């Protein structure tokens, strides 16, 4: 039996409808087609999908010759640009909220942790895919250092960039947070992560669509609920364009 996956539904669209995130966000028809229908089958999909399954990994020979960058390409925030000019030597990742040991990690700290390297396919809701190589510690390693409190249910990723005058953020639950392929990537294709791809640190949550892979991560906040965070739907695109919070594929 063949199942229509979220990946094929969101990326294929109908009649080439999926032409870009902005167009989807501004199109009621697009939102209805791509996202409202998902609410009907989301619980079913979760029931029949093993969320602990691994995303396919590829070889160096499969790397895409071009990996597009989208969304914010160069954050305008003056504090971020000052960090960039200093090669992110003064950048710190804050890990706080419902944790027992709040953290402030430098890029050197991130690089000193046990690392995972994975070559995976990035699927964007705009309709394109690319295979890239990512280097970074498992998110679970960082969470173990911080010590999540029992009341923590979600992680919110606060980012340095903005879109449409709103701060960019995303969130995932603890199932995805502790997935072995969920990493905090500081390098891409054997070199330091480029700014357009989210330097100095981006989330890679490989079994979700590309809009969940937050770039320019500055802070990870453990929370009991996402209802009171910004627009309350769990991410910028979820807030402004009715994207589904759960983008699992």
Short mmCIF file of C-alpha atoms in Angstrom, two decimals:
data_model
loop_
_atom_site.label_atom_id
_atom_site.label_comp_id
_atom_site.label_asym_id
_atom_site.label_seq_id
_atom_site.Cartn_x
_atom_site.Cartn_y
_atom_site.Cartn_z
CA UNK A 1 0.00 0.00 0.00
CA UNK A 2 1.38 3.42 -0.92
CA UNK A 3 0.85 6.38 1.35
CA UNK A 4 0.85 10.03 0.28
CA UNK A 5 3.39 11.63 2.57
CA UNK A 6 3.49 15.15 3.94
CA UNK A 7 6.70 15.58 1.95
CA UNK A 8 5.01 14.91 -1.38
CA UNK A 9 1.86 16.85 -0.52
CA UNK A 10 3.62 20.01 0.60
CA UNK A 11 6.32 20.04 -2.04
CA UNK A 12 4.29 18.94 -5.06
CA UNK A 13 1.24 21.12 -4.44
CA UNK A 14 -1.32 21.31 -7.22
CA UNK A 15 -0.56 22.64 -10.68
CA UNK A 16 2.72 24.13 -9.48
CA UNK A 17 1.02 26.12 -6.76
CA UNK A 18 4.04 25.87 -4.51
CA UNK A 19 6.27 28.54 -6.00
CA UNK A 20 7.57 30.23 -2.86
CA UNK A 21 6.97 30.77 0.83
CA UNK A 22 5.80 34.35 0.30
CA UNK A 23 3.29 33.27 -2.35
CA UNK A 24 1.90 30.57 -0.09
CA UNK A 25 1.65 32.98 2.80
CA UNK A 26 -0.29 35.44 0.67
CA UNK A 27 -2.54 32.86 -0.98
CA UNK A 28 -5.65 31.69 0.84
CA UNK A 29 -6.07 28.92 -1.73
CA UNK A 30 -2.53 27.78 -1.16
CA UNK A 31 -2.95 27.70 2.59
CA UNK A 32 -6.19 25.80 2.29
CA UNK A 33 -4.70 23.23 -0.05
CA UNK A 34 -1.38 22.69 1.65
CA UNK A 35 -2.12 23.12 5.32
CA UNK A 36 -5.77 23.00 6.33
CA UNK A 37 -6.19 19.56 4.78
CA UNK A 38 -3.30 18.37 6.91
CA UNK A 39 -5.23 18.91 10.12
CA UNK A 40 -7.56 16.09 9.07
CA UNK A 41 -4.82 13.50 8.72
CA UNK A 42 -2.13 14.81 11.10
CA UNK A 43 -3.18 12.61 14.00
CA UNK A 44 -3.43 9.61 11.67
CA UNK A 45 0.01 10.28 10.26
CA UNK A 46 1.49 10.47 13.74
CA UNK A 47 -0.18 7.19 14.61
CA UNK A 48 1.28 5.32 11.62
CA UNK A 49 4.68 7.04 11.45
CA UNK A 50 7.62 6.04 13.61
CA UNK A 51 8.95 9.41 14.74
CA UNK A 52 12.13 7.74 15.92
CA UNK A 53 12.90 6.43 12.42
CA UNK A 54 16.01 7.81 10.75
CA UNK A 55 16.01 10.08 7.74
CA UNK A 56 17.92 8.65 4.79
CA UNK A 57 21.62 9.49 4.78
CA UNK A 58 23.68 9.84 1.60
CA UNK A 59 27.31 9.69 0.49
CA UNK A 60 29.72 12.47 -0.42
CA UNK A 61 29.10 11.63 -4.08
CA UNK A 62 25.45 12.63 -3.63
CA UNK A 63 26.14 16.18 -2.40
CA UNK A 64 24.23 18.76 -4.43
CA UNK A 65 26.44 21.05 -6.53
CA UNK A 66 24.27 23.95 -5.36
CA UNK A 67 22.44 24.21 -2.04
CA UNK A 68 20.12 27.19 -2.17
CA UNK A 69 19.84 29.57 0.74
CA UNK A 70 16.44 31.04 1.45
CA UNK A 71 14.66 33.09 4.07
CA UNK A 72 16.97 35.59 5.73
CA UNK A 73 20.38 35.70 4.11
CA UNK A 74 22.08 38.45 6.13
CA UNK A 75 20.38 39.47 9.40
CA UNK A 76 20.07 43.22 9.85
CA UNK A 77 20.36 43.10 13.63
CA UNK A 78 23.33 45.33 14.63
CA UNK A 79 24.30 43.00 17.47
CA UNK A 80 24.45 40.05 15.09
CA UNK A 81 26.54 41.97 12.58
CA UNK A 82 28.98 42.98 15.31
CA UNK A 83 29.33 39.30 16.27
CA UNK A 84 29.86 38.39 12.62
CA UNK A 85 32.61 40.99 12.21
CA UNK A 86 34.36 39.40 15.17
CA UNK A 87 34.09 35.94 13.57
CA UNK A 88 31.53 35.07 16.28
CA UNK A 89 34.23 34.96 18.96
CA UNK A 90 31.86 36.71 21.41
CA UNK A 91 28.73 34.79 20.36
CA UNK A 92 27.08 32.69 23.02
CA UNK A 93 24.25 30.18 22.82
CA UNK A 94 21.91 30.59 25.77
CA UNK A 95 20.04 27.50 26.95
CA UNK A 96 17.49 28.40 29.58
CA UNK A 97 13.85 28.26 30.56
CA UNK A 98 12.78 25.04 32.25
CA UNK A 99 16.29 23.70 32.83
CA UNK A 100 18.20 22.99 36.01
CA UNK A 101 21.54 24.30 34.73
CA UNK A 102 21.23 27.30 32.36
CA UNK A 103 24.04 27.36 29.83
CA UNK A 104 26.00 29.98 27.95
CA UNK A 105 28.05 28.17 25.31
CA UNK A 106 30.66 29.66 23.02
CA UNK A 107 31.23 28.38 19.52
CA UNK A 108 34.38 26.70 20.82
CA UNK A 109 32.27 24.97 23.46
CA UNK A 110 29.87 23.74 20.78
CA UNK A 111 32.74 22.40 18.68
CA UNK A 112 34.33 20.65 21.67
CA UNK A 113 31.27 18.47 22.28
CA UNK A 114 30.97 15.01 20.71
CA UNK A 115 30.08 15.60 17.06
CA UNK A 116 27.76 13.98 14.56
CA UNK A 117 28.28 14.27 10.80
CA UNK A 118 25.36 13.48 8.51
CA UNK A 119 24.58 13.89 4.81
CA UNK A 120 20.85 14.40 4.36
CA UNK A 121 18.28 15.84 2.00
CA UNK A 122 16.75 19.21 2.79
CA UNK A 123 13.19 19.53 1.46
CA UNK A 124 11.85 23.07 1.20
CA UNK A 125 8.17 23.90 1.01
CA UNK A 126 9.09 26.18 -1.92
CA UNK A 127 9.45 23.05 -4.03
CA UNK A 128 13.16 22.30 -4.12
CA UNK A 129 15.46 19.81 -2.43
CA UNK A 130 19.22 19.62 -1.92
CA UNK A 131 21.62 17.24 -0.25
CA UNK A 132 24.14 18.68 2.18
CA UNK A 133 26.64 17.57 4.79
CA UNK A 134 26.17 18.86 8.32
CA UNK A 135 28.51 18.82 11.31
CA UNK A 136 27.54 19.49 14.92
CA UNK A 137 26.66 18.05 18.32
CA UNK A 138 23.40 16.27 18.90
CA UNK A 139 20.85 18.58 20.46
CA UNK A 140 20.31 15.89 23.08
CA UNK A 141 23.92 16.34 24.25
CA UNK A 142 23.29 20.02 24.96
CA UNK A 143 19.99 19.26 26.67
CA UNK A 144 21.66 16.69 28.90
CA UNK A 145 24.17 19.35 29.97
CA UNK A 146 21.36 21.77 30.78
CA UNK A 147 19.13 19.21 32.50
CA UNK A 148 15.51 19.59 31.43
CA UNK A 149 12.94 19.96 34.18
CA UNK A 150 10.04 17.52 34.25
CA UNK A 151 7.64 20.28 33.20
CA UNK A 152 9.50 20.97 29.91
CA UNK A 153 7.57 19.85 26.83
CA UNK A 154 8.90 21.98 23.96
CA UNK A 155 12.05 23.78 22.87
CA UNK A 156 11.84 27.25 21.36
CA UNK A 157 14.68 28.42 19.11
CA UNK A 158 15.08 32.19 19.20
CA UNK A 159 17.03 33.52 16.22
CA UNK A 160 18.94 36.66 15.27
CA UNK A 161 16.97 37.36 12.10
CA UNK A 162 13.58 38.92 11.46
CA UNK A 163 11.04 38.61 8.67
CA UNK A 164 8.20 41.05 8.05
CA UNK A 165 9.26 42.95 11.15
CA UNK A 166 8.84 39.90 13.41
CA UNK A 167 11.54 37.98 15.25
CA UNK A 168 12.21 34.59 13.72
CA UNK A 169 11.66 31.58 15.93
CA UNK A 170 10.74 27.93 15.71
CA UNK A 171 9.87 25.15 18.13
CA UNK A 172 9.93 21.37 18.36
CA UNK A 173 8.78 18.84 20.90
CA UNK A 174 11.01 16.54 22.91
CA UNK A 175 10.55 13.59 20.57
CA UNK A 176 12.27 15.52 17.79
CA UNK A 177 14.68 17.18 20.23
CA UNK A 178 16.12 13.82 21.30
CA UNK A 179 16.09 12.27 17.83
CA UNK A 180 19.68 11.15 17.03
CA UNK A 181 19.74 13.16 13.78
CA UNK A 182 18.65 16.42 15.40
CA UNK A 183 21.84 18.44 15.65
CA UNK A 184 23.08 21.98 16.12
CA UNK A 185 25.10 22.48 12.95
CA UNK A 186 28.10 24.83 12.92
CA UNK A 187 29.60 23.48 9.68
CA UNK A 188 28.26 22.61 6.24
CA UNK A 189 29.96 20.65 3.48
CA UNK A 190 33.27 20.48 5.37
CA UNK A 191 33.56 24.19 6.08
CA UNK A 192 32.30 26.64 8.65
CA UNK A 193 28.63 27.38 8.20
CA UNK A 194 28.16 30.34 5.81
CA UNK A 195 26.15 33.33 6.96
CA UNK A 196 23.46 32.77 4.32
CA UNK A 197 22.93 29.28 5.73
CA UNK A 198 22.60 30.41 9.33
CA UNK A 199 26.03 31.04 10.88
CA UNK A 200 27.17 30.51 13.47
CA UNK A 201 24.61 27.83 14.39
CA UNK A 202 21.46 26.37 12.88
CA UNK A 203 19.06 23.63 13.83
CA UNK A 204 18.95 20.49 11.72
CA UNK A 205 15.88 18.43 12.50
CA UNK A 206 16.13 16.04 9.59
CA UNK A 207 12.69 14.48 9.64
CA UNK A 208 10.94 17.83 9.25
CA UNK A 209 10.55 20.20 6.31
CA UNK A 210 13.01 23.01 5.81
CA UNK A 211 11.12 25.81 7.52
CA UNK A 212 11.62 24.05 10.84
CA UNK A 213 15.44 24.21 10.48
CA UNK A 214 15.96 27.51 12.29
CA UNK A 215 19.01 29.56 11.29
CA UNK A 216 21.04 32.08 13.35
CA UNK A 217 20.12 30.37 16.62
CA UNK A 218 20.88 32.56 19.63
CA UNK A 219 18.84 30.99 22.41
CA UNK A 220 17.14 27.69 23.15
CA UNK A 221 14.31 28.01 25.67
CA UNK A 222 12.65 25.01 27.28
CA UNK A 223 8.95 25.66 27.86
CA UNK A 224 5.85 23.80 29.02
CA UNK A 225 3.68 25.31 26.26
CA UNK A 226 4.18 27.29 23.06
CA UNK A 227 0.83 29.07 23.38
CA UNK A 228 2.27 32.26 24.87
CA UNK A 229 5.38 32.46 22.66
CA UNK A 230 5.07 35.22 20.05
CA UNK A 231 1.97 34.39 17.94
CA UNK A 232 1.31 31.18 19.84
CA UNK A 233 1.49 28.72 16.94
CA UNK A 234 5.08 27.61 17.44
CA UNK A 235 7.00 29.43 14.70
CA UNK A 236 7.08 32.55 12.56
CA UNK A 237 5.67 30.88 9.45
CA UNK A 238 3.09 29.09 11.55
CA UNK A 239 2.03 32.44 13.02
CA UNK A 240 1.85 34.48 9.84
CA UNK A 241 1.07 31.97 7.10
CA UNK A 242 -0.80 29.11 8.79
CA UNK A 243 1.97 26.61 8.23
CA UNK A 244 1.47 23.44 10.23
CA UNK A 245 3.53 23.34 13.43
CA UNK A 246 4.29 19.65 12.91
CA UNK A 247 6.16 19.40 9.59
CA UNK A 248 7.27 15.80 9.91
CA UNK A 249 7.93 13.83 6.74
#
